[in-house]
C-alpha positions as a Python dict, from the first residue, in 0.01 Angstrom:
ca = {
    (1, 'M'): (0, 0, 0),
    (2, 'F'): (-175, 351, 18),
    (3, 'L'): (-244, 573, -276),
    (4, 'G'): (-241, 951, -225),
    (5, 'I'): (-403, 1152, -523),
    (6, 'D'): (-328, 1537, -532),
    (7, 'I'): (-563, 1747, -756),
    (8, 'G'): (-320, 2038, -834),
    (9, 'T'): (-370, 2351, -1044),
    (10, 'S'): (-106, 2272, -1285),
    (11, 'G'): (-152, 1876, -1268),
    (12, 'V'): (-244, 1575, -1105),
    (13, 'K'): (8, 1381, -894),
    (14, 'A'): (-55, 1016, -762),
    (15, 'V'): (175, 851, -531),
    (16, 'V'): (180, 517, -354),
    (17, 'L'): (346, 461, -1),
    (18, 'D'): (420, 121, 137),
    (19, 'T'): (327, 68, 493),
    (20, 'A'): (709, 180, 581),
    (21, 'G'): (636, 513, 455),
    (22, 'Q'): (846, 480, 131),
    (23, 'V'): (725, 609, -203),
    (24, 'V'): (736, 309, -441),
    (25, 'G'): (519, 439, -732),
    (26, 'Q'): (450, 783, -887),
    (27, 'G'): (234, 907, -1176),
    (28, 'T'): (168, 1260, -1303),
    (29, 'A'): (-61, 1425, -1561),
    (30, 'A'): (-94, 1805, -1666),
    (31, 'L'): (-381, 2044, -1649),
    (32, 'T'): (-418, 2380, -1794),
    (33, 'V'): (-575, 2711, -1669),
    (34, 'Q'): (-828, 2906, -1875),
    (35, 'R'): (-822, 3282, -1816),
    (36, 'P'): (-1127, 3397, -2045),
    (37, 'H'): (-1134, 3745, -1907),
    (38, 'P'): (-872, 3974, -1684),
    (39, 'S'): (-850, 3827, -1317),
    (40, 'W'): (-1033, 3491, -1406),
    (41, 'S'): (-906, 3164, -1365),
    (42, 'E'): (-1121, 2850, -1457),
    (43, 'Q'): (-1076, 2492, -1487),
    (44, 'D'): (-1288, 2200, -1652),
    (45, 'P'): (-1399, 1957, -1367),
    (46, 'D'): (-1392, 1689, -1590),
    (47, 'A'): (-1026, 1753, -1704),
    (48, 'W'): (-946, 1672, -1317),
    (49, 'W'): (-1095, 1331, -1365),
    (50, 'D'): (-923, 1264, -1691),
    (51, 'A'): (-594, 1368, -1532),
    (52, 'T'): (-663, 1164, -1233),
    (53, 'T'): (-709, 846, -1422),
    (54, 'A'): (-406, 933, -1640),
    (55, 'A'): (-176, 990, -1334),
    (56, 'V'): (-289, 658, -1148),
    (57, 'R'): (-278, 456, -1439),
    (58, 'A'): (86, 582, -1503),
    (59, 'I'): (189, 386, -1194),
    (60, 'D'): (309, 12, -1223),
    (61, 'P'): (17, -195, -1249),
    (62, 'A'): (166, -473, -1010),
    (63, 'I'): (184, -192, -751),
    (64, 'R'): (-170, -65, -803),
    (65, 'R'): (-318, -405, -730),
    (66, 'Q'): (-168, -399, -385),
    (67, 'V'): (-321, -38, -306),
    (68, 'R'): (-565, -95, 9),
    (69, 'G'): (-685, 260, 66),
    (70, 'I'): (-671, 591, -125),
    (71, 'G'): (-652, 956, 10),
    (72, 'L'): (-748, 1272, -156),
    (73, 'A'): (-569, 1615, -141),
    (74, 'G'): (-660, 1902, -380),
    (75, 'Q'): (-641, 2282, -446),
    (76, 'M'): (-835, 2468, -223),
    (77, 'H'): (-1150, 2720, -257),
    (78, 'G'): (-1240, 2605, -621),
    (79, 'A'): (-1622, 2656, -691),
    (80, 'T'): (-1758, 2341, -859),
    (81, 'L'): (-2135, 2386, -934),
    (82, 'L'): (-2311, 2071, -1000),
    (83, 'G'): (-2684, 2044, -1113),
    (84, 'A'): (-2948, 1785, -1007),
    (85, 'D'): (-2773, 1531, -1234),
    (86, 'D'): (-2447, 1585, -1055),
    (87, 'R'): (-2301, 1737, -1378),
    (88, 'P'): (-2104, 2070, -1384),
    (89, 'L'): (-2304, 2361, -1466),
    (90, 'R'): (-2001, 2582, -1571),
    (91, 'P'): (-1625, 2565, -1553),
    (92, 'A'): (-1495, 2557, -1195),
    (93, 'I'): (-1373, 2911, -1061),
    (94, 'L'): (-1051, 2869, -901),
    (95, 'W'): (-845, 2982, -582),
    (96, 'N'): (-669, 3230, -780),
    (97, 'D'): (-955, 3397, -953),
    (98, 'G'): (-998, 3761, -866),
    (99, 'R'): (-1340, 3849, -1028),
    (100, 'S'): (-1535, 3889, -684),
    (101, 'A'): (-1380, 4166, -521),
    (102, 'A'): (-1706, 4358, -527),
    (103, 'E'): (-1869, 4059, -386),
    (104, 'C'): (-1607, 4044, -94),
    (105, 'A'): (-1687, 4404, 30),
    (106, 'E'): (-2064, 4340, 7),
    (107, 'L'): (-2033, 4016, 220),
    (108, 'E'): (-1794, 4190, 455),
    (109, 'A'): (-2057, 4467, 512),
    (110, 'A'): (-2355, 4257, 527),
    (111, 'T'): (-2226, 3957, 773),
    (112, 'P'): (-1972, 4049, 1011),
    (113, 'A'): (-1991, 3691, 1132),
    (114, 'F'): (-1767, 3570, 854),
    (115, 'H'): (-1495, 3703, 1066),
    (116, 'A'): (-1619, 3560, 1407),
    (117, 'I'): (-1731, 3219, 1255),
    (118, 'G'): (-1538, 3183, 945),
    (119, 'G'): (-1242, 3297, 1108),
    (120, 'N'): (-1111, 3479, 794),
    (121, 'L'): (-1138, 3796, 589),
    (122, 'V'): (-1346, 3780, 293),
    (123, 'M'): (-1127, 3754, 4),
    (124, 'P'): (-1184, 3675, -395),
    (125, 'G'): (-1007, 3356, -321),
    (126, 'F'): (-1224, 3182, -112),
    (127, 'T'): (-1559, 2981, -222),
    (128, 'A'): (-1819, 3207, -63),
    (129, 'P'): (-1765, 3504, -261),
    (130, 'K'): (-1737, 3319, -575),
    (131, 'L'): (-2092, 3174, -540),
    (132, 'Q'): (-2194, 3558, -468),
    (133, 'W'): (-2055, 3659, -807),
    (134, 'V'): (-2241, 3368, -980),
    (135, 'R'): (-2568, 3477, -801),
    (136, 'H'): (-2521, 3816, -957),
    (137, 'H'): (-2402, 3788, -1269),
    (138, 'E'): (-2517, 3442, -1372),
    (139, 'P'): (-2849, 3398, -1199),
    (140, 'E'): (-2978, 3127, -1441),
    (141, 'V'): (-2682, 2912, -1327),
    (142, 'F'): (-2728, 2984, -930),
    (143, 'D'): (-3070, 2896, -951),
    (144, 'R'): (-2987, 2519, -1094),
    (145, 'I'): (-2724, 2463, -821),
    (146, 'A'): (-2776, 2137, -648),
    (147, 'T'): (-2431, 2088, -490),
    (148, 'V'): (-2121, 2276, -454),
    (149, 'L'): (-1790, 2082, -426),
    (150, 'L'): (-1436, 2164, -381),
    (151, 'P'): (-1202, 2021, -685),
    (152, 'K'): (-1058, 1700, -488),
    (153, 'D'): (-1448, 1632, -367),
    (154, 'Y'): (-1567, 1631, -744),
    (155, 'V'): (-1295, 1376, -810),
    (156, 'R'): (-1405, 1177, -510),
    (157, 'L'): (-1754, 1196, -634),
    (158, 'R'): (-1642, 1047, -969),
    (159, 'M'): (-1470, 776, -780),
    (160, 'T'): (-1705, 667, -508),
    (161, 'G'): (-2060, 841, -614),
    (162, 'D'): (-2032, 1016, -259),
    (163, 'M'): (-2079, 1379, -174),
    (164, 'A'): (-1839, 1426, 99),
    (165, 'S'): (-1569, 1668, 214),
    (166, 'D'): (-1329, 1710, 495),
    (167, 'V'): (-1310, 2002, 733),
    (168, 'S'): (-983, 2136, 631),
    (169, 'D'): (-1075, 2189, 273),
    (170, 'S'): (-1421, 2303, 365),
    (171, 'A'): (-1291, 2560, 591),
    (172, 'G'): (-1157, 2734, 297),
    (173, 'T'): (-1506, 2783, 153),
    (174, 'L'): (-1599, 3056, 452),
    (175, 'W'): (-1902, 2864, 514),
    (176, 'L'): (-1765, 2648, 788),
    (177, 'D'): (-1782, 2720, 1150),
    (178, 'V'): (-1414, 2650, 1208),
    (179, 'A'): (-1401, 2622, 1558),
    (180, 'E'): (-1700, 2355, 1573),
    (181, 'R'): (-1580, 2210, 1258),
    (182, 'R'): (-1932, 2227, 1109),
    (183, 'W'): (-2140, 2430, 820),
    (184, 'S'): (-2274, 2740, 933),
    (185, 'D'): (-2615, 2828, 846),
    (186, 'T'): (-2564, 3182, 894),
    (187, 'L'): (-2273, 3216, 649),
    (188, 'L'): (-2449, 2993, 420),
    (189, 'A'): (-2760, 3180, 400),
    (190, 'A'): (-2549, 3514, 332),
    (191, 'T'): (-2471, 3372, -7),
    (192, 'G'): (-2835, 3251, -48),
    (193, 'L'): (-2718, 2844, -5),
    (194, 'T'): (-2844, 2589, 244),
    (195, 'E'): (-2663, 2290, 410),
    (196, 'E'): (-2844, 2049, 176),
    (197, 'Q'): (-2640, 2204, -101),
    (198, 'M'): (-2315, 2105, 87),
    (199, 'P'): (-2123, 1772, 87),
    (200, 'R'): (-2154, 1587, 417),
    (201, 'L'): (-1844, 1678, 668),
    (202, 'V'): (-1564, 1411, 753),
    (203, 'E'): (-1233, 1433, 909),
    (204, 'G'): (-945, 1376, 688),
    (205, 'S'): (-841, 1034, 823),
    (206, 'A'): (-1187, 895, 810),
    (207, 'A'): (-1324, 684, 511),
    (208, 'T'): (-1604, 829, 308),
    (209, 'G'): (-1668, 560, 57),
    (210, 'R'): (-1533, 306, -175),
    (211, 'L'): (-1402, 304, -522),
    (212, 'R'): (-1683, 212, -779),
    (213, 'P'): (-1635, -110, -902),
    (214, 'D'): (-1613, 23, -1289),
    (215, 'V'): (-1340, 262, -1166),
    (216, 'A'): (-1155, -7, -951),
    (217, 'A'): (-1161, -227, -1264),
    (218, 'D'): (-1025, 46, -1483),
    (219, 'W'): (-757, 124, -1231),
    (220, 'G'): (-648, -206, -1170),
    (221, 'M'): (-717, -227, -784),
    (222, 'D'): (-1003, -358, -549),
    (223, 'A'): (-1305, -140, -461),
    (224, 'V'): (-1079, -25, -149),
    (225, 'P'): (-1186, 273, 84),
    (226, 'V'): (-1139, 637, 27),
    (227, 'A'): (-1046, 868, 295),
    (228, 'G'): (-1153, 1231, 357),
    (229, 'G'): (-816, 1356, 296),
    (230, 'G'): (-719, 1731, 309),
    (231, 'G'): (-679, 2067, 122),
    (232, 'D'): (-353, 2082, -30),
    (233, 'N'): (-176, 2266, 246),
    (234, 'A'): (-299, 2056, 545),
    (235, 'A'): (-238, 1738, 357),
    (236, 'G'): (121, 1868, 247),
    (237, 'A'): (145, 1901, 629),
    (238, 'A'): (39, 1564, 712),
    (239, 'G'): (307, 1424, 461),
    (240, 'V'): (573, 1568, 635),
    (241, 'G'): (461, 1530, 1009),
    (242, 'A'): (335, 1861, 1077),
    (243, 'V'): (74, 1752, 1277),
    (244, 'R'): (172, 1888, 1631),
    (245, 'D'): (121, 2220, 1781),
    (246, 'G'): (393, 2464, 1631),
    (247, 'D'): (506, 2250, 1361),
    (248, 'A'): (561, 2469, 1077),
    (249, 'L'): (615, 2439, 687),
    (250, 'L'): (672, 2624, 374),
    (251, 'S'): (512, 2487, 61),
    (252, 'L'): (646, 2607, -254),
    (253, 'G'): (406, 2531, -547),
    (254, 'T'): (222, 2731, -785),
    (255, 'S'): (142, 2945, -487),
    (256, 'G'): (356, 2975, -169),
    (257, 'V'): (221, 2895, 181),
    (258, 'I'): (373, 2906, 532),
    (259, 'F'): (178, 2684, 751),
    (260, 'V'): (171, 2645, 1119),
    (261, 'A'): (-35, 2361, 1304),
    (262, 'T'): (-215, 2484, 1610),
    (263, 'D'): (-403, 2281, 1884),
    (264, 'G'): (-678, 2533, 1884),
    (265, 'F'): (-864, 2786, 1652),
    (266, 'R'): (-634, 3111, 1651),
    (267, 'P'): (-744, 3366, 1401),
    (268, 'N'): (-571, 3688, 1293),
    (269, 'V'): (-825, 3860, 1075),
    (270, 'A'): (-641, 4175, 1089),
    (271, 'G'): (-339, 4038, 921),
    (272, 'A'): (-513, 3827, 649),
    (273, 'V'): (-369, 3519, 816),
    (274, 'H'): (-601, 3227, 712),
    (275, 'A'): (-708, 3012, 1017),
    (276, 'F'): (-858, 2667, 911),
    (277, 'C'): (-919, 2318, 1066),
    (278, 'H'): (-629, 2071, 1023),
    (279, 'C'): (-707, 1743, 827),
    (280, 'V'): (-603, 1536, 1159),
    (281, 'P'): (-875, 1553, 1432),
    (282, 'D'): (-879, 1826, 1701),
    (283, 'M'): (-613, 2038, 1528),
    (284, 'W'): (-629, 2372, 1337),
    (285, 'H'): (-374, 2569, 1155),
    (286, 'Q'): (-255, 2920, 1049),
    (287, 'M'): (-119, 2989, 706),
    (288, 'A'): (24, 3293, 520),
    (289, 'V'): (-94, 3261, 140),
    (290, 'H'): (102, 3410, -136),
    (291, 'L'): (-88, 3350, -469),
    (292, 'S'): (232, 3348, -685),
    (293, 'A'): (540, 3138, -594),
    (294, 'A'): (668, 2869, -827),
    (295, 'A'): (415, 3047, -1085),
    (296, 'C'): (654, 3337, -1082),
    (297, 'I'): (935, 3086, -1192),
    (298, 'D'): (754, 2962, -1481),
    (299, 'W'): (640, 3335, -1589),
    (300, 'V'): (975, 3464, -1580),
    (301, 'A'): (1139, 3154, -1742),
    (302, 'R'): (898, 3189, -2052),
    (303, 'L'): (948, 3574, -2035),
    (304, 'T'): (1345, 3570, -2067),
    (305, 'G'): (1342, 3248, -2291),
    (306, 'A'): (1486, 3020, -2016),
    (307, 'D'): (1463, 2621, -2080),
    (308, 'G'): (1266, 2574, -1794),
    (309, 'A'): (1314, 2630, -1388),
    (310, 'A'): (1616, 2468, -1362),
    (311, 'D'): (1777, 2669, -1629),
    (312, 'L'): (1631, 2983, -1484),
    (313, 'F'): (1773, 2914, -1140),
    (314, 'A'): (2118, 2880, -1326),
    (315, 'R'): (2088, 3211, -1463),
    (316, 'A'): (1990, 3383, -1144),
    (317, 'E'): (2290, 3208, -956),
    (318, 'R'): (2525, 3353, -1253),
    (319, 'A'): (2373, 3704, -1160),
    (320, 'G'): (2420, 3619, -768),
    (321, 'P'): (2207, 3743, -466),
    (322, 'A'): (2155, 4081, -400),
    (323, 'S'): (2367, 4164, -683),
    (324, 'G'): (2152, 4440, -853),
    (325, 'P'): (1891, 4698, -797),
    (326, 'E'): (1622, 4530, -957),
    (327, 'L'): (1318, 4475, -752),
    (328, 'F'): (1016, 4236, -848),
    (329, 'L'): (683, 4251, -688),
    (330, 'P'): (518, 3893, -722),
    (331, 'Y'): (159, 3995, -741),
    (332, 'L'): (85, 3801, -1083),
    (333, 'S'): (-259, 3713, -950),
    (334, 'G'): (-304, 3970, -692),
    (335, 'E'): (-195, 3873, -342),
    (336, 'R'): (-365, 3739, -2),
    (337, 'T'): (-149, 3771, 293),
    (338, 'P'): (-89, 4063, 414),
    (339, 'H'): (-245, 4268, 182),
    (340, 'N'): (-593, 4093, 81),
    (341, 'D'): (-570, 4281, -283),
    (342, 'A'): (-704, 4106, -575),
    (343, 'Q'): (-667, 4361, -794),
    (344, 'V'): (-292, 4461, -760),
    (345, 'R'): (-38, 4307, -1028),
    (346, 'G'): (321, 4234, -1045),
    (347, 'A'): (585, 4489, -1128),
    (348, 'F'): (950, 4514, -1206),
    (349, 'L'): (1116, 4825, -1059),
    (350, 'R'): (1470, 4985, -1044),
    (351, 'L'): (1550, 4834, -1399),
    (352, 'D'): (1844, 4995, -1581),
    (353, 'N'): (2063, 4958, -1893),
    (354, 'D'): (2221, 4664, -1730),
    (355, 'S'): (1933, 4479, -1624),
    (356, 'G'): (1955, 4137, -1824),
    (357, 'P'): (1774, 3830, -1821),
    (358, 'D'): (2013, 3678, -1522),
    (359, 'A'): (1930, 3992, -1312),
    (360, 'L'): (1580, 3963, -1387),
    (361, 'A'): (1546, 3590, -1264),
    (362, 'Q'): (1751, 3666, -968),
    (363, 'A'): (1520, 3966, -872),
    (364, 'V'): (1214, 3710, -915),
    (365, 'L'): (1373, 3456, -671),
    (366, 'E'): (1407, 3747, -426),
    (367, 'G'): (1077, 3912, -481),
    (368, 'V'): (903, 3577, -390),
    (369, 'G'): (1120, 3548, -94),
    (370, 'F'): (1040, 3899, 43),
    (371, 'A'): (658, 3810, 0),
    (372, 'L'): (705, 3518, 224),
    (373, 'A'): (899, 3740, 449),
    (374, 'D'): (562, 3974, 477),
    (375, 'G'): (376, 3647, 540),
    (376, 'L'): (605, 3515, 806),
    (377, 'G'): (584, 3867, 977),
    (378, 'V'): (204, 3874, 1029),
    (379, 'V'): (200, 3488, 1142),
    (380, 'R'): (440, 3612, 1423),
    (381, 'D'): (260, 3924, 1484),
    (382, 'A'): (-26, 3675, 1596),
    (383, 'G'): (176, 3551, 1859),
    (384, 'T'): (315, 3235, 1668),
    (385, 'T'): (693, 3142, 1721),
    (386, 'V'): (846, 3001, 1411),
    (387, 'E'): (1202, 2929, 1401),
    (388, 'R'): (1230, 2669, 1138),
    (389, 'L'): (1016, 2570, 828),
    (390, 'S'): (1008, 2237, 666),
    (391, 'V'): (1024, 2299, 295),
    (392, 'I'): (792, 2100, 71),
    (393, 'G'): (671, 2127, -301),
    (394, 'G'): (829, 2161, -660),
    (395, 'G'): (996, 2474, -581),
    (396, 'A'): (1197, 2268, -277),
    (397, 'R'): (1421, 2105, -578),
    (398, 'S'): (1647, 2442, -588),
    (399, 'R'): (1911, 2448, -310),
    (400, 'Y'): (2011, 2791, -458),
    (401, 'W'): (1654, 2953, -423),
    (402, 'G'): (1653, 2806, -70),
    (403, 'E'): (1975, 2984, 22),
    (404, 'T'): (1783, 3317, -109),
    (405, 'L'): (1461, 3245, 89),
    (406, 'A'): (1639, 3168, 409),
    (407, 'A'): (1812, 3485, 385),
    (408, 'A'): (1493, 3703, 264),
    (409, 'M'): (1315, 3535, 573),
    (410, 'N'): (1589, 3522, 802),
    (411, 'V'): (1469, 3163, 889),
    (412, 'E'): (1606, 2797, 889),
    (413, 'L'): (1477, 2595, 623),
    (414, 'V'): (1466, 2211, 644),
    (415, 'Y'): (1459, 2006, 327),
    (416, 'L'): (1325, 1670, 368),
    (417, 'K'): (1401, 1355, 131),
    (418, 'G'): (1074, 1316, -68),
    (419, 'G'): (943, 1658, 24),
    (420, 'E'): (883, 1746, -327),
    (421, 'V'): (609, 1475, -357),
    (422, 'G'): (414, 1736, -144),
    (423, 'P'): (31, 1692, -58),
    (424, 'A'): (-15, 1346, -218),
    (425, 'L'): (215, 1220, 28),
    (426, 'G'): (-8, 1313, 313),
    (427, 'A'): (-303, 1199, 138),
    (428, 'A'): (-155, 836, 140),
    (429, 'R'): (-109, 887, 499),
    (430, 'L'): (-441, 986, 578),
    (431, 'A'): (-543, 685, 383),
    (432, 'Q'): (-336, 458, 596),
    (433, 'L'): (-509, 597, 890),
    (434, 'A'): (-840, 557, 762),
    (435, 'V'): (-773, 157, 671),
    (436, 'D'): (-528, 82, 962),
    (437, 'G'): (-602, 312, 1223),
    (438, 'G'): (-356, 469, 1471),
    (439, 'T'): (-279, 824, 1568),
    (440, 'P'): (-159, 1102, 1338),
    (441, 'A'): (169, 1153, 1559),
    (442, 'D'): (266, 787, 1493),
    (443, 'V'): (148, 757, 1114),
    (444, 'C'): (245, 1084, 1005),
    (445, 'Q'): (628, 1085, 1067),
    (446, 'P'): (844, 1334, 897),
    (447, 'P'): (1073, 1211, 616),
    (448, 'P'): (1443, 1192, 669),
    (449, 'V'): (1624, 1551, 650),
    (450, 'S'): (1791, 1581, 328),
    (451, 'H'): (1971, 1913, 424),
    (452, 'V'): (1911, 2216, 623),
    (453, 'I'): (1994, 2592, 503),
    (454, 'A'): (2055, 2834, 784),
    (455, 'P'): (2019, 3187, 668),
    (456, 'D'): (2377, 3350, 574),
    (457, 'P'): (2411, 3644, 800),
    (458, 'A'): (2603, 3854, 551),
    (459, 'L'): (2337, 3782, 268),
    (460, 'V'): (2053, 3882, 516),
    (461, 'D'): (2242, 4225, 581),
    (462, 'R'): (2262, 4256, 197),
    (463, 'L'): (1896, 4154, 99),
    (464, 'A'): (1793, 4391, 392),
    (465, 'P'): (1774, 4732, 199),
    (466, 'K'): (1603, 4550, -85),
    (467, 'Y'): (1323, 4403, 136),
    (468, 'A'): (1283, 4758, 294),
    (469, 'A'): (1252, 4904, -64),
    (470, 'F'): (1001, 4609, -155),
    (471, 'R'): (792, 4705, 130),
    (472, 'D'): (767, 5048, 52),
    (473, 'A'): (678, 4978, -326),
    (474, 'Y'): (347, 4800, -258),
    (475, 'P'): (160, 5118, -125),
    (476, 'R'): (300, 5294, -425),
    (477, 'I'): (190, 5044, -686),
    (478, 'R'): (-158, 4934, -557),
    (479, 'T'): (-293, 5259, -695),
    (480, 'L'): (-211, 5195, -1020),
}
């Protein structure tokens, strides 16, 4: 059996797969985000470790004893700054933190190689501008940095004592030569760092070390190998078999991501499309990233007094798709693709006296769909053909939202059994590759199809005017 651990933003998920690829055990533990100032988003790295231990220990001990390997997945881009004693120097700055907009402009102007070598725009979500912000605003912290780790790799350090990272997660730092799958001295130097402050790089399917004896004893398992793993989206793709050129998925977690596997490095900097290494060897991927997806669902549920996401979806269904004039722009934490705008914020527009909680709920479902349609458009503009998307993540549980999303994007959505397990599933498969070998295509088989939602032509037509209004709204609100 193989254990996959996903260090998410809102919680840690641990799953165990048997050799047939069936989920035989699961555990979760919640996390909270701290926002001490506007645009800031931070977490305590030790909270990841506590939640990881809680999630693993929630799995049946009899199942834990049979685990032969562990894989890690995690939220990308988080700046975890360690001193010489391997302890955090400050709270980790997360992927959806927007404080470093000025540093992004500075790095873009000073080092054009971020586009050519890093393959991406310099955005506040990435790790490099976060370090530049620390360099400017917390120099006493910057001067003490011995190592910079990503969130899952801090957990790896606690698990194994090893400083290592996989290339898919590390590509999101903006310090990687993405085509060559290695650290770039040029990009590191732009933020005053060196390769000595980085973890060693491995492929996601390679072993990095073994579980420390004390951790193994606490978790009730042997000192098993720990695989490199992957960034959350790449690992999620491995979990649903998106490891071949052209395989595409939609991840509906706190953020929303459209992911397309590619057999070469194909950046599209102008469209704010991310181009990263995949977590399996000799593969890369493109992503359109939206900073708020299921986060918008949770937010509007709190706003309207809904009893959680399921109640929110039911309220939206009572209103019905395209039933009112209301528009929602889902930029609660800024936006990446296609706008690269950390400062823009969400908005309700075209409200009237009849705009009740049900109508607001429906507007939020549509607004997230329209933002995803924007992202899909720039992926297609880069020459990538996308006709269907496999759906993973917690947002995959709602069929009604799926109908709205399929029509908003005008693309077929394929729902997979167990797809809501998400990146932890792929992490477990990477552990299997590290321990037993084999090829990603053989091991990373897609789960069985639960159902398929084709876009309803009538709903596509009804949503089209609202999507046009949505696209017109962004340039009008961004100056606010």
